[in-house]
Coordinates of C-alpha atoms in Angstrom, one line a residue:
M399 CA -15.4 -60.9 43.0
K400 CA -16.6 -59.4 39.7
K401 CA -19.6 -61.6 39.8
D402 CA -20.6 -60.3 43.3
Y403 CA -20.1 -56.7 42.1
R404 CA -22.4 -57.3 39.2
N405 CA -25.0 -58.8 41.4
Y406 CA -24.8 -55.8 43.7
L407 CA -25.3 -53.4 40.8
S408 CA -28.3 -55.4 39.6
L409 CA -29.9 -55.3 43.0
L410 CA -29.3 -51.6 43.2
L411 CA -30.9 -50.9 39.8
V412 CA -34.0 -53.0 40.7
A413 CA -34.4 -51.0 44.0
L414 CA -34.2 -47.7 42.1
L415 CA -36.8 -48.9 39.6
L416 CA -39.2 -50.0 42.4
T417 CA -38.7 -46.7 44.2
G418 CA -39.6 -44.8 41.0
C419 CA -42.7 -46.9 40.4
S420 CA -43.8 -46.3 43.9
Q421 CA -43.5 -42.5 43.5
T422 CA -45.3 -42.6 40.2
A423 CA -48.1 -44.5 41.8
K424 CA -48.4 -41.9 44.6
V425 CA -48.6 -39.1 42.1
S426 CA -51.2 -40.9 40.0
E427 CA -53.3 -41.5 43.1
D428 CA -53.4 -37.7 44.0
I429 CA -57.2 -37.2 43.8
P430 CA -58.3 -33.5 43.9
L431 CA -60.9 -32.2 46.5
V432 CA -63.7 -30.3 44.8
R433 CA -66.5 -28.0 45.9
T434 CA -69.9 -29.3 44.9
Q435 CA -73.6 -28.4 45.0
T436 CA -76.5 -30.7 45.1
I437 CA -79.3 -29.6 42.8
S438 CA -82.7 -29.2 44.5
L439 CA -85.9 -27.6 43.1
G440 CA -88.1 -25.0 44.7
A441 CA -87.3 -23.1 47.9
N442 CA -83.7 -24.2 48.3
N443 CA -82.8 -22.4 45.0
Q444 CA -82.4 -18.6 45.3
N445 CA -83.5 -16.6 42.3
P446 CA -80.9 -14.3 40.9
G447 CA -81.3 -10.6 41.8
Y448 CA -81.8 -7.8 39.4
S449 CA -79.6 -4.8 39.9
G450 CA -81.4 -1.5 39.9
E451 CA -81.1 2.1 41.0
V452 CA -83.1 4.2 43.5
R453 CA -85.2 6.7 41.6
G454 CA -87.9 9.2 42.4
R455 CA -91.6 8.4 41.8
Y456 CA -92.1 11.8 40.1
E457 CA -89.2 13.3 38.0
A458 CA -89.8 16.5 36.1
A459 CA -87.6 17.6 33.2
L460 CA -87.6 21.4 33.6
S461 CA -87.2 23.9 30.7
F462 CA -87.6 27.6 30.0
Q463 CA -90.7 28.9 28.2
T464 CA -88.6 31.4 26.4
G465 CA -85.1 31.3 24.8
G466 CA -82.0 33.3 25.6
K467 CA -78.6 33.3 27.2
I468 CA -78.2 31.9 30.8
I469 CA -76.5 34.4 33.0
Q470 CA -76.9 32.8 36.4
R471 CA -77.2 29.3 37.9
Q472 CA -78.3 29.2 41.5
V473 CA -78.3 25.4 42.1
E474 CA -76.0 22.4 41.9
A475 CA -76.7 18.7 41.4
G476 CA -78.0 17.4 44.6
T477 CA -79.4 20.7 45.9
H478 CA -82.6 20.5 47.8
V479 CA -85.0 23.2 46.7
K480 CA -88.4 24.5 47.8
A481 CA -91.3 25.4 45.5
G482 CA -90.8 28.9 44.1
D483 CA -87.0 28.9 44.4
V484 CA -85.2 30.4 41.4
L485 CA -83.0 27.8 39.7
L486 CA -81.7 29.5 36.5
T487 CA -81.9 33.0 35.0
I488 CA -81.9 34.0 31.4
D489 CA -80.6 37.5 30.3
P490 CA -83.8 39.6 30.4
K491 CA -82.5 42.7 28.5
D492 CA -84.1 41.9 25.2
I493 CA -87.3 40.8 26.9
Q494 CA -87.3 44.0 28.9
Q495 CA -87.0 46.1 25.8
T496 CA -90.0 44.3 24.3
V497 CA -92.0 45.1 27.5
N498 CA -91.0 48.8 27.2
L499 CA -92.1 48.8 23.6
T500 CA -95.5 47.3 24.3
A501 CA -96.0 49.7 27.3
A502 CA -95.5 52.6 24.9
Q503 CA -97.9 51.1 22.5
V504 CA -100.5 50.8 25.3
A505 CA -100.0 54.5 26.1
S506 CA -100.4 55.5 22.5
A507 CA -103.5 53.4 22.0
D508 CA -105.0 54.8 25.2
S509 CA -104.4 58.3 24.0
Q510 CA -106.1 57.5 20.6
L511 CA -109.0 56.1 22.6
H512 CA -109.5 59.3 24.6
L513 CA -109.4 61.3 21.4
A514 CA -112.0 59.1 19.7
Q515 CA -114.2 59.2 22.8
S516 CA -114.1 63.0 22.9
N517 CA -114.9 63.2 19.2
L518 CA -117.8 60.8 19.6
A519 CA -119.2 62.8 22.4
R520 CA -119.1 66.1 20.4
Y521 CA -120.7 64.6 17.3
E522 CA -123.4 62.9 19.3
K523 CA -124.5 66.4 20.5
L524 CA -124.3 67.8 16.9
Y525 CA -126.4 64.8 15.7
E526 CA -129.0 65.6 18.4
Q527 CA -129.1 69.2 17.2
G528 CA -129.6 67.9 13.6
A529 CA -126.3 69.5 12.4
I530 CA -124.9 66.2 11.0
S531 CA -126.2 63.1 9.4
R532 CA -126.4 59.6 10.9
A533 CA -123.7 58.4 8.6
Q534 CA -121.2 60.9 9.9
L535 CA -122.0 59.9 13.5
D536 CA -121.5 56.2 12.6
Q537 CA -118.0 57.1 11.3
Y538 CA -117.0 58.5 14.7
Q539 CA -118.7 55.7 16.5
N540 CA -116.7 53.2 14.5
A541 CA -113.4 55.2 15.1
Y542 CA -114.1 54.9 18.9
E543 CA -114.6 51.2 18.7
V544 CA -111.4 50.8 16.6
A545 CA -109.5 52.8 19.2
Q546 CA -111.0 50.6 22.0
A547 CA -109.8 47.4 20.1
A548 CA -106.3 48.9 19.7
V549 CA -106.1 49.5 23.4
N550 CA -107.1 45.9 24.1
Q551 CA -104.6 44.6 21.6
A552 CA -101.7 46.7 23.0
S553 CA -102.7 45.7 26.6
A554 CA -102.6 42.0 25.6
Q555 CA -99.1 42.4 24.0
Y556 CA -97.9 44.1 27.1
A557 CA -99.2 41.3 29.3
Q558 CA -97.5 38.8 27.0
G559 CA -94.2 40.7 27.3
N560 CA -94.5 40.7 31.1
N561 CA -95.1 36.9 31.0
Q562 CA -92.0 36.5 28.9
L563 CA -90.0 38.6 31.4
N564 CA -91.2 36.3 34.2
Y565 CA -90.2 33.3 32.2
S566 CA -86.6 34.5 32.2
Q567 CA -86.4 33.0 35.7
L568 CA -86.8 29.2 36.0
T569 CA -88.4 28.3 39.3
A570 CA -89.1 25.0 41.1
D571 CA -92.7 24.0 40.9
S572 CA -92.5 21.8 44.0
D573 CA -90.1 20.7 46.7
G574 CA -87.4 18.3 45.6
V575 CA -83.8 17.5 44.7
I576 CA -82.0 18.6 41.6
A577 CA -80.9 15.3 40.0
A578 CA -79.2 16.6 36.8
I579 CA -78.1 19.9 35.3
N580 CA -77.7 20.0 31.5
V581 CA -76.6 23.6 30.9
E582 CA -74.1 26.1 32.3
A583 CA -74.0 29.9 32.6
G584 CA -73.2 31.5 29.3
Q585 CA -75.0 28.9 27.2
V586 CA -77.8 29.9 24.9
V587 CA -80.9 27.7 25.2
S588 CA -84.2 27.6 23.3
A589 CA -87.7 27.4 24.7
G590 CA -88.6 23.8 25.7
Q591 CA -85.0 22.6 25.9
T592 CA -84.5 20.4 29.0
V593 CA -82.1 22.2 31.3
L594 CA -82.7 20.5 34.7
T595 CA -84.2 17.4 36.2
L596 CA -86.1 17.8 39.4
V597 CA -87.0 14.7 41.5
K598 CA -89.9 15.7 43.7
D599 CA -90.0 14.8 47.4
G600 CA -92.0 11.8 48.3
T601 CA -92.1 8.3 47.1
R602 CA -88.9 6.5 46.1
E603 CA -88.8 3.4 43.9
I604 CA -86.3 1.0 42.2
E605 CA -85.8 0.9 38.4
I606 CA -84.7 -2.4 37.0
N607 CA -84.3 -4.0 33.6
I608 CA -86.0 -7.3 33.0
P609 CA -85.3 -9.7 30.1
E610 CA -88.3 -10.6 28.0
N611 CA -88.4 -14.3 29.1
K612 CA -88.8 -13.1 32.8
L613 CA -91.7 -10.7 32.3
E614 CA -94.4 -13.2 33.4
E615 CA -92.3 -14.2 36.4
L616 CA -92.2 -10.5 37.5
K617 CA -95.9 -10.0 36.9
N618 CA -96.8 -13.1 38.9
A619 CA -94.2 -12.6 41.7
S620 CA -95.6 -13.6 45.0
H621 CA -92.9 -11.8 47.0
I622 CA -90.3 -9.1 46.1
Q623 CA -87.4 -8.2 48.4
V624 CA -85.1 -5.3 47.8
T625 CA -81.7 -4.9 49.4
F626 CA -79.2 -2.0 49.2
W627 CA -75.5 -2.2 48.8
A628 CA -75.0 1.0 50.9
L629 CA -77.4 -0.3 53.6
P630 CA -76.1 -3.7 54.6
G631 CA -78.5 -5.9 56.6
I632 CA -81.6 -3.9 55.6
T633 CA -84.3 -5.4 53.4
S634 CA -87.4 -3.7 52.1
E635 CA -90.6 -5.2 50.6
G636 CA -91.4 -4.2 47.0
K637 CA -94.3 -4.1 44.7
V638 CA -94.4 -3.9 40.9
R639 CA -95.8 -0.5 40.0
E640 CA -95.3 -0.4 36.2
I641 CA -93.6 -2.3 33.4
A642 CA -92.6 -0.6 30.1
P643 CA -94.8 -1.7 27.2
M644 CA -91.8 -1.9 24.8
A645 CA -88.3 -3.2 25.1
D646 CA -85.2 -1.1 24.8
K647 CA -84.0 -1.1 21.2
V648 CA -80.4 -1.8 22.3
T649 CA -80.5 -4.1 25.4
R650 CA -83.9 -5.7 24.5
T651 CA -84.9 -5.5 28.1
Y652 CA -88.0 -4.0 29.7
K653 CA -87.8 -1.2 32.3
A654 CA -89.8 -1.9 35.4
R655 CA -90.5 0.2 38.5
I656 CA -90.6 -1.4 41.9
S657 CA -92.3 0.7 44.6
L658 CA -91.1 0.3 48.2
V659 CA -93.7 -0.6 50.8
N660 CA -91.4 0.3 53.7
P661 CA -88.5 2.5 52.5
P662 CA -85.7 2.4 55.0
A663 CA -84.2 5.5 56.6
G664 CA -81.1 6.8 54.9
L665 CA -82.3 5.8 51.4
Q666 CA -80.8 8.2 48.9
L667 CA -81.4 8.8 45.2
G668 CA -79.0 6.9 42.9
M669 CA -78.2 4.1 45.4
T670 CA -77.6 0.6 44.0
A671 CA -80.3 -1.9 44.9
T672 CA -80.9 -5.6 44.2
V673 CA -84.4 -6.8 43.6
N674 CA -85.0 -10.5 44.4
I675 CA -88.2 -12.1 43.0
S676 CA -89.8 -15.2 44.3
Q677 CA -92.8 -17.0 42.9
T678 CA -95.1 -19.5 44.6
G679 CA -94.4 -23.0 43.2
S680 CA -91.3 -22.0 41.4
Q681 CA -89.2 -24.9 40.2
S682 CA -86.3 -23.0 38.7
I683 CA -82.7 -24.2 39.1
F684 CA -80.0 -21.7 39.7
I685 CA -76.3 -22.5 40.0
P686 CA -73.2 -20.4 40.5
L687 CA -71.7 -18.8 37.4
A688 CA -68.4 -20.5 38.3
A689 CA -69.9 -23.9 37.7
L690 CA -70.3 -23.3 34.0
Y691 CA -67.6 -24.9 31.7
Q692 CA -67.7 -23.6 28.1
T693 CA -66.7 -25.8 25.2
G694 CA -67.1 -23.8 22.0
D695 CA -70.7 -22.4 22.0
M696 CA -72.0 -25.0 24.4
P697 CA -72.3 -24.4 28.1
N698 CA -71.6 -27.5 30.3
V699 CA -71.3 -28.5 33.9
W700 CA -69.3 -31.2 35.6
V701 CA -71.6 -33.8 37.2
V702 CA -70.2 -36.0 39.9
T703 CA -71.3 -39.7 39.9
D704 CA -69.5 -42.3 42.1
N705 CA -66.7 -39.8 42.7
Q706 CA -66.1 -39.4 39.0
V707 CA -66.8 -36.3 36.9
A708 CA -68.6 -36.3 33.6
L709 CA -69.3 -33.3 31.4
R710 CA -73.0 -32.6 30.7
P711 CA -74.4 -29.9 28.4
V712 CA -77.0 -27.6 29.8
K713 CA -79.3 -24.9 28.5
V714 CA -79.0 -21.6 30.4
G715 CA -81.7 -18.9 31.0
A716 CA -81.5 -15.7 33.0
F717 CA -78.3 -14.4 34.5
G718 CA -78.3 -12.7 37.9
D719 CA -75.7 -11.7 40.5
N720 CA -73.1 -14.5 40.2
A721 CA -75.8 -17.0 39.4
V722 CA -77.4 -18.4 36.2
E723 CA -80.7 -20.2 35.6
I724 CA -80.6 -23.7 34.1
L725 CA -83.5 -24.5 31.9
D726 CA -82.5 -28.0 30.9
G727 CA -79.8 -30.5 31.5
L728 CA -79.9 -30.9 35.3
H729 CA -82.2 -32.8 37.6
E730 CA -83.0 -32.8 41.3
G731 CA -80.3 -34.7 43.2
D732 CA -77.5 -34.1 40.7
V733 CA -74.2 -33.2 42.3
I734 CA -72.2 -30.6 40.3
V735 CA -68.8 -29.1 40.7
C736 CA -69.1 -25.3 41.4
A737 CA -65.4 -24.2 41.6
G738 CA -62.2 -25.0 39.7
V739 CA -64.0 -26.5 36.7
Q740 CA -61.2 -25.6 34.3
K741 CA -58.8 -28.1 36.0
L742 CA -60.9 -31.2 35.5
H743 CA -61.1 -33.7 32.7
E744 CA -63.6 -36.4 31.7
G745 CA -63.7 -39.4 34.0
Q746 CA -61.4 -37.9 36.6
K747 CA -61.8 -39.1 40.1
V748 CA -62.5 -36.5 42.8
R749 CA -63.0 -36.1 46.5
L750 CA -66.2 -34.4 47.8

């Protein structure tokens, strides 16, 4: 009886062990499903877009031609103005006093001129009668000319004072939109200090920043398309208008202006835009940012071969919107994992 009991326990233990092995085998055979991308050169690869901002073709930094305390601000950021509209006003009291002073100087100089003119006329008659010498007449002639010069000088100072009084009001030189205001009422400003930025009506364009290794690609671009985050489904054709001759000292990128061939309706200053550049015969490779797997300082990607993954180092180039350019390490036809790369290990089997 005991022998039968022992046999029963032995069979039960073997059954449990077999069951455990079967479950382990099932777990070990759990092959993950991955999202992949097949590398192809040329048209099937979309170049990364460069984010930019809608700017005006002509932007003027406005400033006063005289200094003083601002007493009134007639505009706000975003205000549309017409040529001649008053934007800011400086306290004109001191300037007005200067104008009054120069006006008095003009009156005084004019009075001296009339006196010199009368004296000259009298002494000319005396000279004709032989009562005075030529030297005495020359003295009065000279006094008249000095008085005339004094009148001209005082008149010029009066005109200058009037100009300064007119400069106490900052006016728009053309139709446009106020893009920025740098001062407030009560603030003292100096002549030439930028107080407003006026974007003139007319052409709108996109300002982007280009890395130095992409300058030639931009210059030789065969087609430029511009999309707008606030205007979904709308695409505009662009053209390179200018590229800055020097890189920014901080970002080491070059500012570029893209003019719009057919600007869409509803386009507003400051809107976010994406500039996509394509080049005839381009053989660049771009992959999703999520496909990169960083090990130390070396970027890598998981390459799938015969349903097994292997880590391959790559050399990256320009970064765009959720995409990165691969300069070296991948070839046409390679299949890479583009999602969940942190969960994989070398030689792991995967399902496509």
